[in-house]
C-alpha cells in the first residue's frame, strides 16, 4: 500500500508514515521513488500505537517543556520567551529529491507528483514555526513562497496536526 492509504489507515500524517518507513518501524521498500508498505507490518505498528495511547489517556499540554521535548530550541531575549520548532518548517506531506547541485529534481505532495517549481514554492512557504510562552500559542511566520496547491490555512492545519501528533507521542 502507498503512504497516503497507510496514513489514513493508521490515522497519522503521511510524513509520519514516511518516517516509520525510513527508520524501519514498518516494513517498506521504495519502488520507483515511492514507499510501498507491508500491510501486516503496518497493522502491527498501529496496534503498538493503540496500546501506547491507552496507557497515555491524559492530554499533554503545549508548554515550553513539551515543545523542547519534541526538538524545539528555546530562545529568550528582551522579555520574549519562545521555542523555535525548526523540524516543523516544512509542509507535512512534501517530499523533495535534489540534484547534487541542490536544485529540485522531483517533488511530491501526499505521494502525488507536483512540478519542481511548486515543490520549491511549498518548501519556502513557511519561514519559522515557534511557540510563544507569553500567549501559550504556536505561531507561523510565512516565507516568500506562495504555493498554488495549498493555501496558508491548509498548510497551518497540517503543521498544527503534526505538532499535536508529536506532543501526544511523548
PDB file of C-alpha atoms in Angstrom:
ATOM      1  CA  UNK A   1       0.000   0.000   0.000  1.00  0.00           C
ATOM      2  CA  UNK A   2       1.128   3.586  -0.540  1.00  0.00           C
ATOM      3  CA  UNK A   3       1.853   6.184   2.151  1.00  0.00           C
ATOM      4  CA  UNK A   4      -1.446   8.053   1.782  1.00  0.00           C
ATOM      5  CA  UNK A   5      -3.508   4.887   2.292  1.00  0.00           C
ATOM      6  CA  UNK A   6      -1.278   3.833   5.191  1.00  0.00           C
ATOM      7  CA  UNK A   7      -1.613   7.263   6.832  1.00  0.00           C
ATOM      8  CA  UNK A   8      -5.399   7.117   6.555  1.00  0.00           C
ATOM      9  CA  UNK A   9      -5.483   3.615   7.996  1.00  0.00           C
ATOM     10  CA  UNK A  10      -3.094   4.476  10.854  1.00  0.00           C
ATOM     11  CA  UNK A  11      -4.712   7.890  11.472  1.00  0.00           C
ATOM     12  CA  UNK A  12      -1.359   9.673  11.282  1.00  0.00           C
ATOM     13  CA  UNK A  13       0.207  12.067   8.790  1.00  0.00           C
ATOM     14  CA  UNK A  14       1.890  10.935   5.595  1.00  0.00           C
ATOM     15  CA  UNK A  15       5.130  12.399   6.971  1.00  0.00           C
ATOM     16  CA  UNK A  16       4.855  10.071   9.989  1.00  0.00           C
ATOM     17  CA  UNK A  17       4.391   7.072   7.693  1.00  0.00           C
ATOM     18  CA  UNK A  18       7.478   8.087   5.693  1.00  0.00           C
ATOM     19  CA  UNK A  19       9.451   8.420   8.926  1.00  0.00           C
ATOM     20  CA  UNK A  20       8.306   4.965  10.026  1.00  0.00           C
ATOM     21  CA  UNK A  21       9.472   3.611   6.656  1.00  0.00           C
ATOM     22  CA  UNK A  22      12.862   5.329   6.897  1.00  0.00           C
ATOM     23  CA  UNK A  23      13.586   4.183  10.468  1.00  0.00           C
ATOM     24  CA  UNK A  24      12.236   0.675   9.942  1.00  0.00           C
ATOM     25  CA  UNK A  25       9.210   0.938  12.245  1.00  0.00           C
ATOM     26  CA  UNK A  26       7.196  -0.656   9.414  1.00  0.00           C
ATOM     27  CA  UNK A  27       8.418  -2.989   6.685  1.00  0.00           C
ATOM     28  CA  UNK A  28       8.586  -0.989   3.461  1.00  0.00           C
ATOM     29  CA  UNK A  29      10.568  -0.620   0.270  1.00  0.00           C
ATOM     30  CA  UNK A  30      10.957   2.231  -2.183  1.00  0.00           C
ATOM     31  CA  UNK A  31       9.698   1.349  -5.646  1.00  0.00           C
ATOM     32  CA  UNK A  32      10.062   3.974  -8.380  1.00  0.00           C
ATOM     33  CA  UNK A  33      10.706   6.643  -5.751  1.00  0.00           C
ATOM     34  CA  UNK A  34       7.603   5.859  -3.664  1.00  0.00           C
ATOM     35  CA  UNK A  35       7.212   3.826  -0.486  1.00  0.00           C
ATOM     36  CA  UNK A  36       5.365   0.502  -0.694  1.00  0.00           C
ATOM     37  CA  UNK A  37       4.338  -0.572   2.822  1.00  0.00           C
ATOM     38  CA  UNK A  38       3.702  -4.098   4.080  1.00  0.00           C
ATOM     39  CA  UNK A  39       0.098  -4.310   5.340  1.00  0.00           C
ATOM     40  CA  UNK A  40       0.805  -6.765   8.184  1.00  0.00           C
ATOM     41  CA  UNK A  41       3.708  -4.667   9.459  1.00  0.00           C
ATOM     42  CA  UNK A  42       1.545  -1.525   9.438  1.00  0.00           C
ATOM     43  CA  UNK A  43      -1.227  -3.332  11.341  1.00  0.00           C
ATOM     44  CA  UNK A  44       1.317  -4.357  13.991  1.00  0.00           C
ATOM     45  CA  UNK A  45       2.571  -0.753  14.293  1.00  0.00           C
ATOM     46  CA  UNK A  46      -1.000   0.550  14.615  1.00  0.00           C
ATOM     47  CA  UNK A  47      -1.633  -1.925  17.434  1.00  0.00           C
ATOM     48  CA  UNK A  48       1.509  -0.771  19.240  1.00  0.00           C
ATOM     49  CA  UNK A  49       0.334   2.835  18.933  1.00  0.00           C
ATOM     50  CA  UNK A  50      -3.140   1.943  20.231  1.00  0.00           C
ATOM     51  CA  UNK A  51      -1.610   0.325  23.316  1.00  0.00           C
ATOM     52  CA  UNK A  52       0.528   3.398  23.970  1.00  0.00           C
ATOM     53  CA  UNK A  53      -2.484   5.698  23.612  1.00  0.00           C
ATOM     54  CA  UNK A  54      -4.448   3.573  26.060  1.00  0.00           C
ATOM     55  CA  UNK A  55      -1.651   3.998  28.599  1.00  0.00           C
ATOM     56  CA  UNK A  56      -1.451   7.744  27.956  1.00  0.00           C
ATOM     57  CA  UNK A  57      -5.058   8.757  28.427  1.00  0.00           C
ATOM     58  CA  UNK A  58      -4.075  12.127  29.846  1.00  0.00           C
ATOM     59  CA  UNK A  59      -3.837  15.085  27.445  1.00  0.00           C
ATOM     60  CA  UNK A  60      -0.398  16.641  27.002  1.00  0.00           C
ATOM     61  CA  UNK A  61      -0.405  20.442  27.086  1.00  0.00           C
ATOM     62  CA  UNK A  62       1.593  22.737  24.832  1.00  0.00           C
ATOM     63  CA  UNK A  63       4.293  24.080  27.131  1.00  0.00           C
ATOM     64  CA  UNK A  64       7.917  25.099  26.865  1.00  0.00           C
ATOM     65  CA  UNK A  65       8.865  21.673  28.190  1.00  0.00           C
ATOM     66  CA  UNK A  66       6.803  19.729  25.638  1.00  0.00           C
ATOM     67  CA  UNK A  67       7.968  21.958  22.778  1.00  0.00           C
ATOM     68  CA  UNK A  68      11.628  21.413  23.672  1.00  0.00           C
ATOM     69  CA  UNK A  69      10.972  17.692  24.155  1.00  0.00           C
ATOM     70  CA  UNK A  70       9.843  17.377  20.515  1.00  0.00           C
ATOM     71  CA  UNK A  71      13.030  19.055  19.299  1.00  0.00           C
ATOM     72  CA  UNK A  72      12.401  22.777  19.722  1.00  0.00           C
ATOM     73  CA  UNK A  73      15.106  25.260  20.680  1.00  0.00           C
ATOM     74  CA  UNK A  74      14.335  27.748  23.426  1.00  0.00           C
ATOM     75  CA  UNK A  75      15.159  31.407  22.814  1.00  0.00           C
ATOM     76  CA  UNK A  76      14.884  34.193  25.398  1.00  0.00           C
ATOM     77  CA  UNK A  77      15.669  37.837  24.725  1.00  0.00           C
ATOM     78  CA  UNK A  78      14.218  41.293  25.514  1.00  0.00           C
ATOM     79  CA  UNK A  79      11.418  39.816  27.617  1.00  0.00           C
ATOM     80  CA  UNK A  80      10.406  37.312  24.912  1.00  0.00           C
ATOM     81  CA  UNK A  81      10.413  33.590  25.597  1.00  0.00           C
ATOM     82  CA  UNK A  82       9.961  31.354  22.550  1.00  0.00           C
ATOM     83  CA  UNK A  83      10.670  27.823  21.423  1.00  0.00           C
ATOM     84  CA  UNK A  84      11.557  27.595  17.720  1.00  0.00           C
ATOM     85  CA  UNK A  85      10.396  24.387  16.053  1.00  0.00           C
ATOM     86  CA  UNK A  86      12.712  24.057  13.046  1.00  0.00           C
ATOM     87  CA  UNK A  87      11.628  20.482  12.293  1.00  0.00           C
ATOM     88  CA  UNK A  88       8.102  21.728  11.514  1.00  0.00           C
ATOM     89  CA  UNK A  89       9.055  24.440   8.998  1.00  0.00           C
ATOM     90  CA  UNK A  90       8.405  22.159   6.027  1.00  0.00           C
ATOM     91  CA  UNK A  91       4.922  21.427   4.755  1.00  0.00           C
ATOM     92  CA  UNK A  92       3.892  17.989   6.080  1.00  0.00           C
ATOM     93  CA  UNK A  93       3.377  15.618   3.168  1.00  0.00           C
ATOM     94  CA  UNK A  94       6.013  17.308   0.964  1.00  0.00           C
ATOM     95  CA  UNK A  95       8.869  15.174  -0.276  1.00  0.00           C
ATOM     96  CA  UNK A  96      11.686  16.575  -2.403  1.00  0.00           C
ATOM     97  CA  UNK A  97      14.568  14.967  -4.273  1.00  0.00           C
ATOM     98  CA  UNK A  98      17.564  17.085  -5.192  1.00  0.00           C
ATOM     99  CA  UNK A  99      20.356  17.030  -7.744  1.00  0.00           C
ATOM    100  CA  UNK A 100      23.925  17.240  -6.419  1.00  0.00           C
ATOM    101  CA  UNK A 101      23.789  20.957  -7.215  1.00  0.00           C
ATOM    102  CA  UNK A 102      20.932  21.400  -4.734  1.00  0.00           C
ATOM    103  CA  UNK A 103      18.249  22.056  -7.338  1.00  0.00           C
ATOM    104  CA  UNK A 104      14.992  20.152  -7.000  1.00  0.00           C
ATOM    105  CA  UNK A 105      14.897  17.071  -9.209  1.00  0.00           C
ATOM    106  CA  UNK A 106      11.474  15.810  -8.118  1.00  0.00           C
ATOM    107  CA  UNK A 107       8.621  16.924  -5.856  1.00  0.00           C
ATOM    108  CA  UNK A 108       5.657  15.039  -4.374  1.00  0.00           C
ATOM    109  CA  UNK A 109       2.842  16.247  -2.154  1.00  0.00           C
ATOM    110  CA  UNK A 110       0.999  13.397  -0.424  1.00  0.00           C
ATOM    111  CA  UNK A 111       2.543  10.947  -2.925  1.00  0.00           C
ATOM    112  CA  UNK A 112       1.181  12.956  -5.864  1.00  0.00           C
ATOM    113  CA  UNK A 113       3.770  14.355  -8.280  1.00  0.00           C
ATOM    114  CA  UNK A 114       3.850  18.156  -8.388  1.00  0.00           C
ATOM    115  CA  UNK A 115       6.052  20.392 -10.510  1.00  0.00           C
ATOM    116  CA  UNK A 116       9.525  21.189  -9.236  1.00  0.00           C
ATOM    117  CA  UNK A 117       8.553  24.869  -9.157  1.00  0.00           C
ATOM    118  CA  UNK A 118       5.536  24.066  -6.956  1.00  0.00           C
ATOM    119  CA  UNK A 119       7.787  21.952  -4.742  1.00  0.00           C
ATOM    120  CA  UNK A 120      10.044  24.987  -4.342  1.00  0.00           C
ATOM    121  CA  UNK A 121       7.096  27.229  -3.517  1.00  0.00           C
ATOM    122  CA  UNK A 122       5.858  24.720  -0.918  1.00  0.00           C
ATOM    123  CA  UNK A 123       9.367  24.361   0.537  1.00  0.00           C
ATOM    124  CA  UNK A 124       9.634  28.133   1.062  1.00  0.00           C
ATOM    125  CA  UNK A 125       6.036  28.790   2.150  1.00  0.00           C
ATOM    126  CA  UNK A 126       6.906  28.661   5.872  1.00  0.00           C
ATOM    127  CA  UNK A 127       9.800  30.662   7.305  1.00  0.00           C
ATOM    128  CA  UNK A 128       9.515  29.907  11.028  1.00  0.00           C
ATOM    129  CA  UNK A 129       7.305  27.990  13.445  1.00  0.00           C
ATOM    130  CA  UNK A 130       7.541  28.897  17.116  1.00  0.00           C
ATOM    131  CA  UNK A 131       5.750  28.524  20.443  1.00  0.00           C
ATOM    132  CA  UNK A 132       5.371  31.804  22.347  1.00  0.00           C
ATOM    133  CA  UNK A 133       5.380  31.287  26.118  1.00  0.00           C
ATOM    134  CA  UNK A 134       3.657  34.655  26.683  1.00  0.00           C
ATOM    135  CA  UNK A 135       0.412  33.631  24.985  1.00  0.00           C
ATOM    136  CA  UNK A 136       0.852  29.827  25.018  1.00  0.00           C
ATOM    137  CA  UNK A 137       0.259  29.549  21.258  1.00  0.00           C
ATOM    138  CA  UNK A 138       2.134  28.244  18.250  1.00  0.00           C
ATOM    139  CA  UNK A 139       2.796  30.855  15.557  1.00  0.00           C
ATOM    140  CA  UNK A 140       3.788  30.546  11.921  1.00  0.00           C
ATOM    141  CA  UNK A 141       5.892  33.188  10.182  1.00  0.00           C
ATOM    142  CA  UNK A 142       5.211  32.844   6.473  1.00  0.00           C
ATOM    143  CA  UNK A 143       8.008  32.698   3.918  1.00  0.00           C
ATOM    144  CA  UNK A 144       8.102  34.100   0.411  1.00  0.00           C
ATOM    145  CA  UNK A 145       6.754  31.037  -1.433  1.00  0.00           C
ATOM    146  CA  UNK A 146       3.105  31.231  -2.495  1.00  0.00           C
ATOM    147  CA  UNK A 147       2.063  27.693  -3.436  1.00  0.00           C
ATOM    148  CA  UNK A 148      -0.836  27.029  -5.767  1.00  0.00           C
ATOM    149  CA  UNK A 149      -1.691  23.550  -4.484  1.00  0.00           C
ATOM    150  CA  UNK A 150      -2.293  24.508  -0.807  1.00  0.00           C
ATOM    151  CA  UNK A 151      -3.383  27.755   0.798  1.00  0.00           C
ATOM    152  CA  UNK A 152      -1.981  29.035   4.094  1.00  0.00           C
ATOM    153  CA  UNK A 153      -4.886  27.652   6.127  1.00  0.00           C
ATOM    154  CA  UNK A 154      -4.273  24.141   4.781  1.00  0.00           C
ATOM    155  CA  UNK A 155      -0.544  24.394   5.464  1.00  0.00           C
ATOM    156  CA  UNK A 156      -1.193  25.670   9.011  1.00  0.00           C
ATOM    157  CA  UNK A 157      -3.663  22.837   9.639  1.00  0.00           C
ATOM    158  CA  UNK A 158      -1.053  20.287   8.539  1.00  0.00           C
ATOM    159  CA  UNK A 159       1.653  21.833  10.719  1.00  0.00           C
ATOM    160  CA  UNK A 160      -0.581  22.044  13.808  1.00  0.00           C
ATOM    161  CA  UNK A 161      -1.695  18.411  13.320  1.00  0.00           C
ATOM    162  CA  UNK A 162       1.945  17.294  13.064  1.00  0.00           C
ATOM    163  CA  UNK A 163       2.764  19.227  16.268  1.00  0.00           C
ATOM    164  CA  UNK A 164      -0.164  17.703  18.157  1.00  0.00           C
ATOM    165  CA  UNK A 165       0.876  14.231  16.987  1.00  0.00           C
ATOM    166  CA  UNK A 166       4.464  14.794  18.103  1.00  0.00           C
ATOM    167  CA  UNK A 167       3.407  16.097  21.528  1.00  0.00           C
ATOM    168  CA  UNK A 168       0.882  13.287  22.016  1.00  0.00           C
ATOM    169  CA  UNK A 169       3.636  10.749  21.231  1.00  0.00           C
ATOM    170  CA  UNK A 170       5.728  11.952  24.220  1.00  0.00           C
TER     171      UNK A 170
END
